[in-house]
Coordinates of N, CA and C in Angstrom, one line a residue:
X1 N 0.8 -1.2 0.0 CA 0.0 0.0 0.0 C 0.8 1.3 0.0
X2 N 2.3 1.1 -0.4 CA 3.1 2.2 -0.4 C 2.6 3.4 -1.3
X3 N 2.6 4.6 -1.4 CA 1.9 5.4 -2.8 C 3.1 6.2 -2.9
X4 N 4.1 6.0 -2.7 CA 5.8 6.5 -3.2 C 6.0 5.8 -4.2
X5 N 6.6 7.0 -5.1 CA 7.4 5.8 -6.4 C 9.0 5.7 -6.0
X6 N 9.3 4.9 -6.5 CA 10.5 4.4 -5.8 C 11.5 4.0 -7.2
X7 N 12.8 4.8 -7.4 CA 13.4 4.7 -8.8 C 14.7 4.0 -8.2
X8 N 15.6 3.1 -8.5 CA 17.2 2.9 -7.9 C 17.6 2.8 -10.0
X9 N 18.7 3.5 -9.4 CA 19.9 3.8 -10.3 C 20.7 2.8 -9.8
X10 N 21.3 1.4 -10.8 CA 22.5 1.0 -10.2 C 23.6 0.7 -11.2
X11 N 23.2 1.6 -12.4 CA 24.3 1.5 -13.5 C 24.0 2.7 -14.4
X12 N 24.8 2.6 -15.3 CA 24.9 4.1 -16.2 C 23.8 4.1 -17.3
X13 N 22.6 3.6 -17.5 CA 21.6 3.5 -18.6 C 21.5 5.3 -18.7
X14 N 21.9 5.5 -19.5 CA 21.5 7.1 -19.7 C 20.2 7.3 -20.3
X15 N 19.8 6.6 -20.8 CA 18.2 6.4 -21.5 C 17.2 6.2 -20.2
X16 N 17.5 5.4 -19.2 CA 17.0 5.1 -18.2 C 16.7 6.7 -17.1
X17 N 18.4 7.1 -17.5 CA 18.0 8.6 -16.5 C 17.3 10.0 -16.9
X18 N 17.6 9.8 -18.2 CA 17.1 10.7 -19.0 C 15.8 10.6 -18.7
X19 N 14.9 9.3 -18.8 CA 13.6 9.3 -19.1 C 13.3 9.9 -17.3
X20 N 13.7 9.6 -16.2 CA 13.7 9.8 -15.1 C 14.1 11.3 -14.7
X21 N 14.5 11.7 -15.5 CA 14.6 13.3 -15.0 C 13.7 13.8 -15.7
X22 N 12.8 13.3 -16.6 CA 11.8 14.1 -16.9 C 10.3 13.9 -16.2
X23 N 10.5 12.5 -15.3 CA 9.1 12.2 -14.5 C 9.5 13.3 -13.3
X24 N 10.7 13.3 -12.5 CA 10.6 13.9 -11.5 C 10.8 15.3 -11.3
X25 N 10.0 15.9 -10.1 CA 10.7 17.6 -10.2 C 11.5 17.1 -8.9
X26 N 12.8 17.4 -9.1 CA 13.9 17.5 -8.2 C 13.8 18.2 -6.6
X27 N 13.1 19.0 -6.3 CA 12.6 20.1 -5.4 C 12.3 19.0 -4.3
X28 N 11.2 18.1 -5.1 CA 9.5 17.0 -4.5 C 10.8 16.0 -4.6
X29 N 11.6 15.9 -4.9 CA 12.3 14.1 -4.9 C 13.2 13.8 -3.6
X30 N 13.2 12.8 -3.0 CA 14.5 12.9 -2.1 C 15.0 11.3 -2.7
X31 N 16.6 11.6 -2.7 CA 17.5 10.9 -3.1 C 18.7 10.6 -1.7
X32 N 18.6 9.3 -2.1 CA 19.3 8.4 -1.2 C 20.9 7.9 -2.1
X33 N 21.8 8.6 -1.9 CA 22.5 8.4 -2.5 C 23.7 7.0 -1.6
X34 N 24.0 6.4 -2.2 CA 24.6 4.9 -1.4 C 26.0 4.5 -1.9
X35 N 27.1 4.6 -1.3 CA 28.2 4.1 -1.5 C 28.9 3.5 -0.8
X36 N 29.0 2.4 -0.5 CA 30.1 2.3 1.0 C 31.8 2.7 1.0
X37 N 32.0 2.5 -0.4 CA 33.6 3.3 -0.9 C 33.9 4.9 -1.1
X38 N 32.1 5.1 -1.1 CA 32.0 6.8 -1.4 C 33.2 7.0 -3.2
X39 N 33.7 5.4 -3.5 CA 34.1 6.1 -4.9 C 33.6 4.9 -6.0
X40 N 32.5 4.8 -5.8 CA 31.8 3.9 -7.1 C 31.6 4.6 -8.3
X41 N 31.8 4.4 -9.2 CA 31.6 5.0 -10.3 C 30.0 4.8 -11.2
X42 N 29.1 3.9 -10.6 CA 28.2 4.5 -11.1 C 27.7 5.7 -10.3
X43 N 27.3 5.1 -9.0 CA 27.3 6.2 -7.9 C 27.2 7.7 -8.2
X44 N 28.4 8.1 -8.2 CA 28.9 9.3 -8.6 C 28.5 9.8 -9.8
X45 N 28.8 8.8 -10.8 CA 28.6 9.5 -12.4 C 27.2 10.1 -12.3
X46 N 26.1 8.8 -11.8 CA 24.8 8.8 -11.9 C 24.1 10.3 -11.1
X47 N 25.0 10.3 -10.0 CA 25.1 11.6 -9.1 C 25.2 12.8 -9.5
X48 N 26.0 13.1 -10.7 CA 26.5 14.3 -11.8 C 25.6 14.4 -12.4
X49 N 25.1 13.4 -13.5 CA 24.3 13.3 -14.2 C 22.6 14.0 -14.1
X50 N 22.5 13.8 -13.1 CA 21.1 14.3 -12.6 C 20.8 15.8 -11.8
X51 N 22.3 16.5 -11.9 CA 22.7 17.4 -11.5 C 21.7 18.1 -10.2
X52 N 21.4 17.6 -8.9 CA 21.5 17.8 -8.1 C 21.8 18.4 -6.7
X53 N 23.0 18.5 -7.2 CA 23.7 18.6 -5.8 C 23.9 20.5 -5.5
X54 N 23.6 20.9 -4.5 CA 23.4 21.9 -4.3 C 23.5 22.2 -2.5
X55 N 24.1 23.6 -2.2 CA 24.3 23.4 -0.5 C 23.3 23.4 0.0
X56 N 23.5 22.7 1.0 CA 22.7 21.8 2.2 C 21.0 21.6 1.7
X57 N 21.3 20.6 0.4 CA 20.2 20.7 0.3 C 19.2 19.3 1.5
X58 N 18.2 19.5 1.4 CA 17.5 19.1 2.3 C 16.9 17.6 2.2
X59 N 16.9 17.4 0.5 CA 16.5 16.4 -0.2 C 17.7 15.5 -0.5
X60 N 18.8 15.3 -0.1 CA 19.7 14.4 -0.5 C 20.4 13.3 0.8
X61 N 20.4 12.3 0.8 CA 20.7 12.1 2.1 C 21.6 11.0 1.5
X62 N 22.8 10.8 2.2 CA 24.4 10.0 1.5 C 24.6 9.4 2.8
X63 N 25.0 8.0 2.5 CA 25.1 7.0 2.9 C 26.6 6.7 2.7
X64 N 27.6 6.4 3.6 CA 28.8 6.4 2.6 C 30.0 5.9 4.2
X65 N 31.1 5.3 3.9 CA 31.9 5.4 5.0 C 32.7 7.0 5.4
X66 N 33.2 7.0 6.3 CA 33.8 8.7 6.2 C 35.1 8.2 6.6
X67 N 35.3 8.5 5.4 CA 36.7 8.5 4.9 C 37.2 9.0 3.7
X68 N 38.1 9.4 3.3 CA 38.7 10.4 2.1 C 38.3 9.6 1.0
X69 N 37.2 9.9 0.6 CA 36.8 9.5 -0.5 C 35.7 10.6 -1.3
X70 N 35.4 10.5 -3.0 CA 34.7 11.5 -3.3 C 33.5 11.9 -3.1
X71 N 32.4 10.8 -2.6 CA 31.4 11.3 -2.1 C 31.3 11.8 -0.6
X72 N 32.1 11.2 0.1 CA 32.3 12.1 2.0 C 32.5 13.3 1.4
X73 N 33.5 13.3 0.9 CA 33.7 14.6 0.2 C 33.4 15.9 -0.2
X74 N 32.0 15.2 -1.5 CA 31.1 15.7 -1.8 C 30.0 16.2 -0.5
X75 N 29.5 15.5 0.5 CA 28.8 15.4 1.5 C 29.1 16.4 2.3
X76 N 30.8 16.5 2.7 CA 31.3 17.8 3.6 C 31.0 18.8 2.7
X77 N 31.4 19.1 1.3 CA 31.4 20.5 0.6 C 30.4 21.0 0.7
X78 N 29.4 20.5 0.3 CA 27.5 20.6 0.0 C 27.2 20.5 1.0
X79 N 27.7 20.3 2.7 CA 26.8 19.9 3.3 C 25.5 19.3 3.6
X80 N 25.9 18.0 3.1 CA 24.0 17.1 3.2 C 24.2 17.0 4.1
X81 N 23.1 15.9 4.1 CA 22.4 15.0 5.4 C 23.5 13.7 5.1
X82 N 24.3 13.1 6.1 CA 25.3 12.0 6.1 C 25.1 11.0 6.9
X83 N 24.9 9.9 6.7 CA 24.7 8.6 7.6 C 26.1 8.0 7.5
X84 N 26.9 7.7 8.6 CA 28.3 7.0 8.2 C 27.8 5.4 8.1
X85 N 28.4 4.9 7.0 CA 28.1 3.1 6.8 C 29.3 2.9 7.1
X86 N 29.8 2.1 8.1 CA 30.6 1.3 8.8 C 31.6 0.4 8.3
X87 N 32.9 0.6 8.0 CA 33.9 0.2 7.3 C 33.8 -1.2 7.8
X88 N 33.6 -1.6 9.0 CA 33.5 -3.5 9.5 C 32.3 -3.9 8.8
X89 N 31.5 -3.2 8.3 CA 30.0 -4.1 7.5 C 30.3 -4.2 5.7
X90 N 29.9 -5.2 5.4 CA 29.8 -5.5 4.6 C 29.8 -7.0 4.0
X91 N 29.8 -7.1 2.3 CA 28.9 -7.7 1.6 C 27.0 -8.7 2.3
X92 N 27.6 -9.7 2.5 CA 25.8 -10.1 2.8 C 25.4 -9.4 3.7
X93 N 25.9 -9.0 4.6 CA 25.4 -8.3 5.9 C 24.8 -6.7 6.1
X94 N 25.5 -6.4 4.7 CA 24.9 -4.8 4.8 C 23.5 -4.6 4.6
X95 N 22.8 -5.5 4.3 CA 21.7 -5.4 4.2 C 20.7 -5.0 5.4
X96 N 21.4 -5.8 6.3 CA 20.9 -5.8 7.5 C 21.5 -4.2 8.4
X97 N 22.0 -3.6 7.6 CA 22.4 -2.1 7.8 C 21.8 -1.2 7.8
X98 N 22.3 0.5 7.7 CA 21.6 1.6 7.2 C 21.9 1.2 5.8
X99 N 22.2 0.8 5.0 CA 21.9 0.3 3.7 C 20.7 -0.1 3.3
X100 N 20.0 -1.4 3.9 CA 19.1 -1.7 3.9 C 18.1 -1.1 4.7
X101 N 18.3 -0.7 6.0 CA 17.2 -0.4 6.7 C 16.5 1.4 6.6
X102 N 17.2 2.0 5.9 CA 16.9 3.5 5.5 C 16.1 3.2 4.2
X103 N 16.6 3.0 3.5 CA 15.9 2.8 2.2 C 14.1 2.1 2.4
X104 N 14.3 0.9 3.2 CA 12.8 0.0 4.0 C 12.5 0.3 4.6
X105 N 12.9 1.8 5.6 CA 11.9 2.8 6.5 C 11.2 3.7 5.8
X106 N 12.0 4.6 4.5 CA 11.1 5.4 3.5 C 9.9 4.5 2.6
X107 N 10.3 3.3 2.8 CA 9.3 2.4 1.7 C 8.2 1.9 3.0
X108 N 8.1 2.7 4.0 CA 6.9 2.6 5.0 C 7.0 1.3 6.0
X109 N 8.1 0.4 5.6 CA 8.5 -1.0 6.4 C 8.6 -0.5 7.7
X110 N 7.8 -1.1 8.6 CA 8.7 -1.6 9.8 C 9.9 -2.2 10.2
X111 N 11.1 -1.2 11.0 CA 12.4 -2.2 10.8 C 12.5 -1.7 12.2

């Protein structure tokens, strides 16, 4: 009974984002940006691409380890909203993370 639309980007389909920058107005969207290396390259590109990023915006919320990488980075310059993801977590387990569990709190889940 969710009435959110819900878009994940997890590769460079530029046909894919294109069509998606024209369903959403940017303002009304919040974006969950996800890295745990903070230097994935879709990540990031997809992050450019949608041109976004703007100080302390209110609607972007990055997920990322804090550590010298380009999206922490990005995160301190712009000022978002930052959740640190935990350099000891990972593969099967991150799910069971703020990885997984931010993402299945906006999709109305109980976690």
């Amino acid at each position: 009974n969710i009435k959110k639309k819900f878009y994940f980007l997890n590769d460079l389909d530029i046909a894919k984002i294109n069509k998606l920058k024209k369903k959403i107005i940017a303002k009304k969207t919040l974006f969950l940006i996800i890295s745990k290396s903070g230097n994935t390259t879709e990540t990031l590109s997809n992050l450019f691409y949608l041109e976004i990023l703007k100080k302390k915006s209110k609607n972007i919320i990055v997920i990322t380890e804090k550590k010298d990488s380009i999206l922490f980075n990005i995160t301190k310059k712009f000022n978002l909203f930052f959740i640190e993801h935990k350099n000891y977590i990972g593969g099967r387990y991150s799910v069971l993370s703020d990885v997984g569990l931010v993402p299945a709190y906006f999709m109305g889940i109980s976690i």
